[in-house]
mmCIF file of C-alpha atoms and ligand atoms in Angstrom:
data_model
loop_
_atom_site.group_PDB
_atom_site.id
_atom_site.type_symbol
_atom_site.label_atom_id
_atom_site.label_comp_id
_atom_site.label_asym_id
_atom_site.label_seq_id
_atom_site.Cartn_x
_atom_site.Cartn_y
_atom_site.Cartn_z
ATOM 1 C CA MET A 115 107.231 69.025 48.049
ATOM 2 C CA SER A 116 103.532 69.673 48.551
ATOM 3 C CA GLU A 117 100.614 68.358 46.599
ATOM 4 C CA THR A 118 99.081 70.675 44.041
ATOM 5 C CA LYS A 119 95.619 71.048 42.585
ATOM 6 C CA THR A 120 96.801 69.645 39.261
ATOM 7 C CA GLY A 121 97.969 66.270 40.529
ATOM 8 C CA GLN A 122 100.519 64.337 42.486
ATOM 9 C CA PRO A 123 103.988 65.907 42.375
ATOM 10 C CA VAL A 124 106.851 63.724 41.215
ATOM 11 C CA ARG A 125 109.495 63.243 43.859
ATOM 12 C CA GLY A 126 113.169 62.578 43.529
ATOM 13 C CA TYR A 127 114.173 64.974 40.780
ATOM 14 C CA ARG A 128 117.887 65.481 41.011
ATOM 15 C CA ARG A 129 119.128 69.038 40.863
ATOM 16 C CA GLU A 130 122.275 69.692 38.913
ATOM 17 C CA ASP A 131 125.532 71.050 40.279
ATOM 18 C CA PRO A 132 125.006 74.839 40.613
ATOM 19 C CA GLY A 133 128.447 75.388 39.073
ATOM 20 C CA SER A 134 127.190 74.023 35.776
ATOM 21 C CA ARG A 135 124.264 76.428 35.432
ATOM 22 C CA PRO A 136 124.524 80.072 34.342
ATOM 23 C CA PRO A 137 122.983 82.580 36.760
ATOM 24 C CA TYR A 138 119.864 84.409 35.584
ATOM 25 C CA LEU A 139 121.759 87.684 35.927
ATOM 26 C CA PHE A 140 125.262 87.799 34.444
ATOM 27 C CA PRO A 141 125.913 91.525 33.864
ATOM 28 C CA ASP A 142 128.604 91.024 31.204
ATOM 29 C CA TYR A 143 125.933 89.270 29.137
ATOM 30 C CA LEU A 144 123.805 92.348 28.600
ATOM 31 C CA ALA A 145 120.474 90.696 27.764
ATOM 32 C CA THR A 146 120.382 89.068 31.209
ATOM 33 C CA ARG A 147 120.169 92.554 32.800
ATOM 34 C CA LEU A 148 116.737 92.969 31.226
ATOM 35 C CA ARG A 149 115.318 89.488 31.511
ATOM 36 C CA ALA A 150 116.651 88.221 34.831
ATOM 37 C CA PRO A 151 113.773 87.786 37.305
ATOM 38 C CA ARG A 152 113.683 90.509 39.951
ATOM 39 C CA ARG A 153 111.469 88.575 42.342
ATOM 40 C CA PRO A 154 111.902 85.144 43.942
ATOM 41 C CA LEU A 155 110.946 82.289 41.668
ATOM 42 C CA THR A 156 107.780 80.289 42.242
ATOM 43 C CA LEU A 157 108.334 76.554 41.954
ATOM 44 C CA LEU A 158 105.712 74.756 39.897
ATOM 45 C CA PRO A 159 106.296 71.063 40.633
ATOM 46 C CA HIS A 160 105.967 68.613 37.775
ATOM 47 C CA THR A 161 102.950 66.380 38.092
ATOM 48 C CA LEU A 162 102.481 62.836 36.879
ATOM 49 C CA THR A 163 100.424 64.049 33.941
ATOM 50 C CA GLU A 164 103.237 66.217 32.597
ATOM 51 C CA VAL A 165 105.933 63.617 33.091
ATOM 52 C CA THR A 166 103.991 60.758 31.496
ATOM 53 C CA GLY A 167 102.573 62.819 28.625
ATOM 54 C CA PRO A 168 103.386 62.063 24.987
ATOM 55 C CA LEU A 169 106.755 62.803 23.434
ATOM 56 C CA LEU A 170 107.326 63.831 19.843
ATOM 57 C CA GLY A 171 107.550 60.569 17.926
ATOM 58 C CA GLU A 172 109.510 59.379 14.915
ATOM 59 C CA ASP A 173 106.646 60.222 12.581
ATOM 60 C CA ARG A 174 107.713 63.854 12.938
ATOM 61 C CA VAL A 175 111.318 63.233 11.920
ATOM 62 C CA GLY A 176 112.075 63.090 8.202
ATOM 63 C CA GLU A 177 114.673 60.837 6.623
ATOM 64 C CA LEU A 178 117.092 63.684 5.899
ATOM 65 C CA ASP A 179 116.384 65.864 8.925
ATOM 66 C CA HIS A 180 119.706 64.812 10.515
ATOM 67 C CA ASP A 181 121.715 65.787 7.416
ATOM 68 C CA LEU A 182 121.903 69.575 7.069
ATOM 69 C CA THR A 183 123.991 69.209 3.889
ATOM 70 C CA ARG A 184 121.223 67.440 1.940
ATOM 71 C CA GLN A 185 118.142 69.529 2.559
ATOM 72 C CA HIS A 186 118.388 71.596 -0.630
ATOM 73 C CA ARG A 187 119.235 71.159 -4.310
ATOM 74 C CA GLY A 188 122.943 71.707 -3.840
ATOM 75 C CA GLU A 189 125.511 71.344 -1.092
ATOM 76 C CA PRO A 190 126.192 74.165 1.356
ATOM 77 C CA HIS A 191 129.549 75.927 1.508
ATOM 78 C CA GLY A 192 131.913 75.198 4.351
ATOM 79 C CA GLN A 193 133.842 72.463 6.099
ATOM 80 C CA ARG A 194 131.680 69.350 6.160
ATOM 81 C CA ILE A 195 131.515 67.808 9.649
ATOM 82 C CA VAL A 196 129.860 64.920 11.487
ATOM 83 C CA VAL A 197 128.633 65.701 15.010
ATOM 84 C CA THR A 198 127.806 62.623 17.017
ATOM 85 C CA GLY A 199 127.483 61.525 20.631
ATOM 86 C CA ARG A 200 125.221 60.005 23.243
ATOM 87 C CA VAL A 201 122.514 61.389 25.502
ATOM 88 C CA LEU A 202 122.897 60.033 29.045
ATOM 89 C CA ASP A 203 121.028 60.529 32.285
ATOM 90 C CA GLY A 204 122.712 61.434 35.567
ATOM 91 C CA ASP A 205 123.479 57.793 36.293
ATOM 92 C CA GLY A 206 125.211 57.246 32.962
ATOM 93 C CA ARG A 207 122.313 55.352 31.425
ATOM 94 C CA PRO A 208 121.527 56.030 27.753
ATOM 95 C CA VAL A 209 118.388 58.027 26.994
ATOM 96 C CA PRO A 210 116.940 56.282 23.925
ATOM 97 C CA HIS A 211 114.311 57.519 21.520
ATOM 98 C CA THR A 212 114.475 61.164 22.524
ATOM 99 C CA LEU A 213 114.270 64.102 20.163
ATOM 100 C CA VAL A 214 117.526 66.007 19.600
ATOM 101 C CA GLU A 215 117.229 69.259 17.646
ATOM 102 C CA VAL A 216 120.025 71.538 16.428
ATOM 103 C CA TRP A 217 120.223 74.981 14.860
ATOM 104 C CA GLN A 218 123.246 76.949 13.754
ATOM 105 C CA ALA A 219 124.721 79.695 11.601
ATOM 106 C CA ASN A 220 126.115 78.878 8.175
ATOM 107 C CA ALA A 221 129.834 78.663 7.422
ATOM 108 C CA ALA A 222 130.015 82.453 7.059
ATOM 109 C CA GLY A 223 128.478 83.022 10.496
ATOM 110 C CA ARG A 224 124.968 83.982 9.412
ATOM 111 C CA TYR A 225 121.620 82.496 10.406
ATOM 112 C CA ALA A 226 118.920 81.942 7.824
ATOM 113 C CA HIS A 227 116.611 84.070 9.966
ATOM 114 C CA GLU A 228 114.988 87.428 9.252
ATOM 115 C CA VAL A 229 116.356 89.149 12.361
ATOM 116 C CA ASP A 230 119.970 88.224 11.573
ATOM 117 C CA ARG A 231 121.372 91.355 9.917
ATOM 118 C CA HIS A 232 125.039 90.382 10.023
ATOM 119 C CA PRO A 233 126.213 91.297 6.499
ATOM 120 C CA ALA A 234 127.735 87.891 5.783
ATOM 121 C CA PRO A 235 126.386 85.883 2.837
ATOM 122 C CA LEU A 236 123.353 83.656 3.173
ATOM 123 C CA ASP A 237 123.712 80.186 1.700
ATOM 124 C CA PRO A 238 120.736 79.086 -0.419
ATOM 125 C CA ASN A 239 121.681 75.483 0.271
ATOM 126 C CA PHE A 240 121.750 75.740 4.043
ATOM 127 C CA SER A 241 118.860 76.256 6.451
ATOM 128 C CA GLY A 242 120.885 75.358 9.545
ATOM 129 C CA VAL A 243 118.273 73.268 11.360
ATOM 130 C CA GLY A 244 118.158 69.543 11.969
ATOM 131 C CA ARG A 245 116.709 66.891 14.235
ATOM 132 C CA CYS A 246 116.888 63.190 14.958
ATOM 133 C CA LEU A 247 115.893 60.640 17.564
ATOM 134 C CA THR A 248 118.466 58.907 19.731
ATOM 135 C CA ASP A 249 118.911 55.184 19.104
ATOM 136 C CA ALA A 250 118.642 52.396 21.683
ATOM 137 C CA ASP A 251 122.104 53.305 23.005
ATOM 138 C CA GLY A 252 121.256 57.016 23.366
ATOM 139 C CA GLY A 253 123.295 57.809 20.236
ATOM 140 C CA TYR A 254 122.638 60.596 17.767
ATOM 141 C CA ARG A 255 124.435 61.755 14.614
ATOM 142 C CA PHE A 256 124.219 64.890 12.492
ATOM 143 C CA VAL A 257 125.956 65.812 9.251
ATOM 144 C CA THR A 258 126.434 69.546 8.761
ATOM 145 C CA VAL A 259 129.052 72.219 8.045
ATOM 146 C CA LYS A 260 131.147 73.958 10.649
ATOM 147 C CA PRO A 261 129.380 77.197 11.657
ATOM 148 C CA GLY A 262 131.272 80.474 11.439
ATOM 149 C CA ALA A 263 131.787 82.879 14.340
ATOM 150 C CA TYR A 264 129.554 85.957 14.238
ATOM 151 C CA PRO A 265 129.453 89.402 15.864
ATOM 152 C CA TRP A 266 126.594 90.072 18.285
ATOM 153 C CA ARG A 267 127.035 93.618 19.647
ATOM 154 C CA ASN A 268 126.972 92.595 23.313
ATOM 155 C CA HIS A 269 130.047 94.734 23.817
ATOM 156 C CA HIS A 270 132.585 96.403 21.529
ATOM 157 C CA ASN A 271 133.857 93.914 18.958
ATOM 158 C CA ALA A 272 131.994 91.001 20.543
ATOM 159 C CA TRP A 273 132.131 87.722 18.603
ATOM 160 C CA ARG A 274 130.404 84.474 19.493
ATOM 161 C CA PRO A 275 132.683 81.434 19.320
ATOM 162 C CA ALA A 276 131.526 78.946 16.687
ATOM 163 C CA HIS A 277 128.707 76.910 18.179
ATOM 164 C CA ILE A 278 125.727 74.664 17.480
ATOM 165 C CA HIS A 279 122.543 75.069 19.554
ATOM 166 C CA PHE A 280 121.032 71.855 20.936
ATOM 167 C CA SER A 281 117.575 71.122 22.351
ATOM 168 C CA LEU A 282 116.691 67.828 24.043
ATOM 169 C CA PHE A 283 113.426 66.553 25.411
ATOM 170 C CA GLY A 284 114.803 63.886 27.770
ATOM 171 C CA ARG A 285 112.228 61.427 29.071
ATOM 172 C CA ALA A 286 109.268 63.830 29.092
ATOM 173 C CA PHE A 287 107.973 66.884 27.263
ATOM 174 C CA THR A 288 108.538 69.076 30.337
ATOM 175 C CA GLN A 289 112.203 68.089 30.515
ATOM 176 C CA ARG A 290 113.330 70.154 27.544
ATOM 177 C CA LEU A 291 116.900 71.320 27.902
ATOM 178 C CA VAL A 292 118.767 73.761 25.689
ATOM 179 C CA THR A 293 122.526 74.078 25.430
ATOM 180 C CA GLN A 294 125.292 74.991 22.996
ATOM 181 C CA MET A 295 128.116 72.892 21.623
ATOM 182 C CA TYR A 296 131.456 74.583 21.028
ATOM 183 C CA PHE A 297 134.547 73.512 19.096
ATOM 184 C CA PRO A 298 137.876 72.673 20.749
ATOM 185 C CA GLY A 299 140.557 75.338 20.844
ATOM 186 C CA ASP A 300 138.355 78.261 19.810
ATOM 187 C CA PRO A 301 140.319 81.505 20.388
ATOM 188 C CA LEU A 302 137.074 83.392 21.143
ATOM 189 C CA PHE A 303 136.215 81.614 24.415
ATOM 190 C CA ASP A 304 137.944 84.138 26.676
ATOM 191 C CA GLN A 305 135.914 87.127 25.494
ATOM 192 C CA ASP A 306 132.514 85.427 25.309
ATOM 193 C CA PRO A 307 130.317 86.215 28.340
ATOM 194 C CA MET A 308 127.786 83.562 27.425
ATOM 195 C CA PHE A 309 130.426 80.812 27.554
ATOM 196 C CA ASN A 310 131.944 82.299 30.707
ATOM 197 C CA SER A 311 128.599 82.699 32.493
ATOM 198 C CA ILE A 312 128.929 79.013 33.439
ATOM 199 C CA PRO A 313 130.576 79.388 36.879
ATOM 200 C CA ASP A 314 132.653 76.200 36.948
ATOM 201 C CA PRO A 315 135.501 76.157 34.379
ATOM 202 C CA ALA A 316 135.339 72.353 34.261
ATOM 203 C CA ALA A 317 131.626 72.566 33.413
ATOM 204 C CA ARG A 318 132.420 74.970 30.561
ATOM 205 C CA GLN A 319 134.622 72.313 29.063
ATOM 206 C CA ARG A 320 131.662 69.920 29.017
ATOM 207 C CA MET A 321 130.121 72.181 26.370
ATOM 208 C CA VAL A 322 133.183 71.751 24.128
ATOM 209 C CA ALA A 323 133.042 68.864 21.668
ATOM 210 C CA ARG A 324 136.199 66.870 21.066
ATOM 211 C CA PHE A 325 137.678 66.120 17.716
ATOM 212 C CA ALA A 326 137.144 62.396 17.114
ATOM 213 C CA LEU A 327 139.099 60.692 14.384
ATOM 214 C CA ASP A 328 136.796 57.666 14.619
ATOM 215 C CA ALA A 329 133.812 59.889 13.803
ATOM 216 C CA THR A 330 135.398 61.301 10.656
ATOM 217 C CA VAL A 331 134.485 59.977 7.230
ATOM 218 C CA PRO A 332 137.748 59.528 5.294
ATOM 219 C CA GLU A 333 138.174 61.947 2.397
ATOM 220 C CA TRP A 334 134.764 63.461 3.134
ATOM 221 C CA ALA A 335 134.126 64.983 6.597
ATOM 222 C CA LEU A 336 135.759 65.739 9.944
ATOM 223 C CA GLY A 337 134.177 64.301 13.079
ATOM 224 C CA TYR A 338 133.329 65.676 16.522
ATOM 225 C CA ARG A 339 131.957 63.857 19.530
ATOM 226 C CA PHE A 340 129.639 65.594 22.011
ATOM 227 C CA ASP A 341 128.013 63.573 24.801
ATOM 228 C CA ILE A 342 125.194 65.246 26.707
ATOM 229 C CA VAL A 343 124.445 64.392 30.345
ATOM 230 C CA LEU A 344 120.992 65.538 31.388
ATOM 231 C CA ARG A 345 121.409 65.714 35.151
ATOM 232 C CA GLY A 346 123.890 65.160 37.967
ATOM 233 C CA ARG A 347 127.485 66.058 38.711
ATOM 234 C CA ASP A 348 128.600 65.650 35.085
ATOM 235 C CA ALA A 349 125.626 67.475 33.589
ATOM 236 C CA THR A 350 126.093 69.464 30.406
ATOM 237 C CA PRO A 351 125.449 73.146 31.260
ATOM 238 C CA THR A 352 122.050 74.262 30.019
ATOM 239 C CA GLU A 353 120.415 77.622 29.584
ATOM 240 C CA GLU A 354 117.048 79.323 29.586
ATOM 241 C CA GLU A 355 114.974 78.831 26.479
ATOM 242 C CA ASP A 356 115.232 82.416 25.283
ATOM 243 C CA ASP A 357 119.040 82.262 25.117
ATOM 244 C CA ASP A 358 119.088 82.380 21.364
ATOM 245 C CA GLN A 359 122.265 84.181 20.349
HETATM 246 FE FE1 FE2 B 576 123.921 81.172 18.073
#
C-alpha cells in the first residue's frame, strides 16, 4: 500500500471472504446492470485521519429511537418483535458504542417513503426507522413489528422476503457497512436475486436471524437474535450503500 498525499495509509485491514460479498454485477438483480462499474476500481486507502475521526455519539440517539412501536401516539399494526444481537469484529471481540441504524417496511409491506407506490396501507403509527448504540458487550436491541414482504418489479411477480435493513459504523466513520436481516424459513428466499447474489450459501444464512425464545417477552413480543460480524471468515454479507430495495 503506497503513501498518499492525504496522509499515512492504515495497514492491516482484513478483507472479507469473497463468497460473502455480492458481485457488483448480478444480472438477475436488474439494477446492478445499470450501476455496476464498467472500469477497474481505484483503491482509495484509508488514512489515519479518516480512521481516527469522530463517530456519531450518544447525544444523537433519543431515548425511544430503538423502539419503533413507541414513536407515535398509538401502536403500529403487526406482530410485535424484539430484534437483538451483538456486533463483533473479525476476531470475535465485541464492538462497543457503535451506531446501529435500521429501516424497514411496515407490517403490510410498505415503506413510509414517497417513492414507495406499493398500494398497501401506510400505518400512521409506524415510521420504520430506528437507531441505538451498542453497549459495552457489543449488544443492541430494537423493538419493532415484523415487516411484510413487498413486490418490487425486478422480474415478473417478484417479492422481497421480509427483511430489516441495517447500517453499522464499526470503529470509524469510514467503516460504514450496510446489510439486511431476514427471517428464518421465509418461502421467498429462492426467488429473490438480492438474497441469492451472495455467492456462498452458508454466508446467505448469516443474514438470517434465528428465532430466540430467550429474547421474547412473554405475552408481549416474539424475539429474534441477529449477530453481525464486521470482517473475517464469518462476516455478515454486506452490500453497496445504494442497495435500498
Ligand atoms: Fe427493503
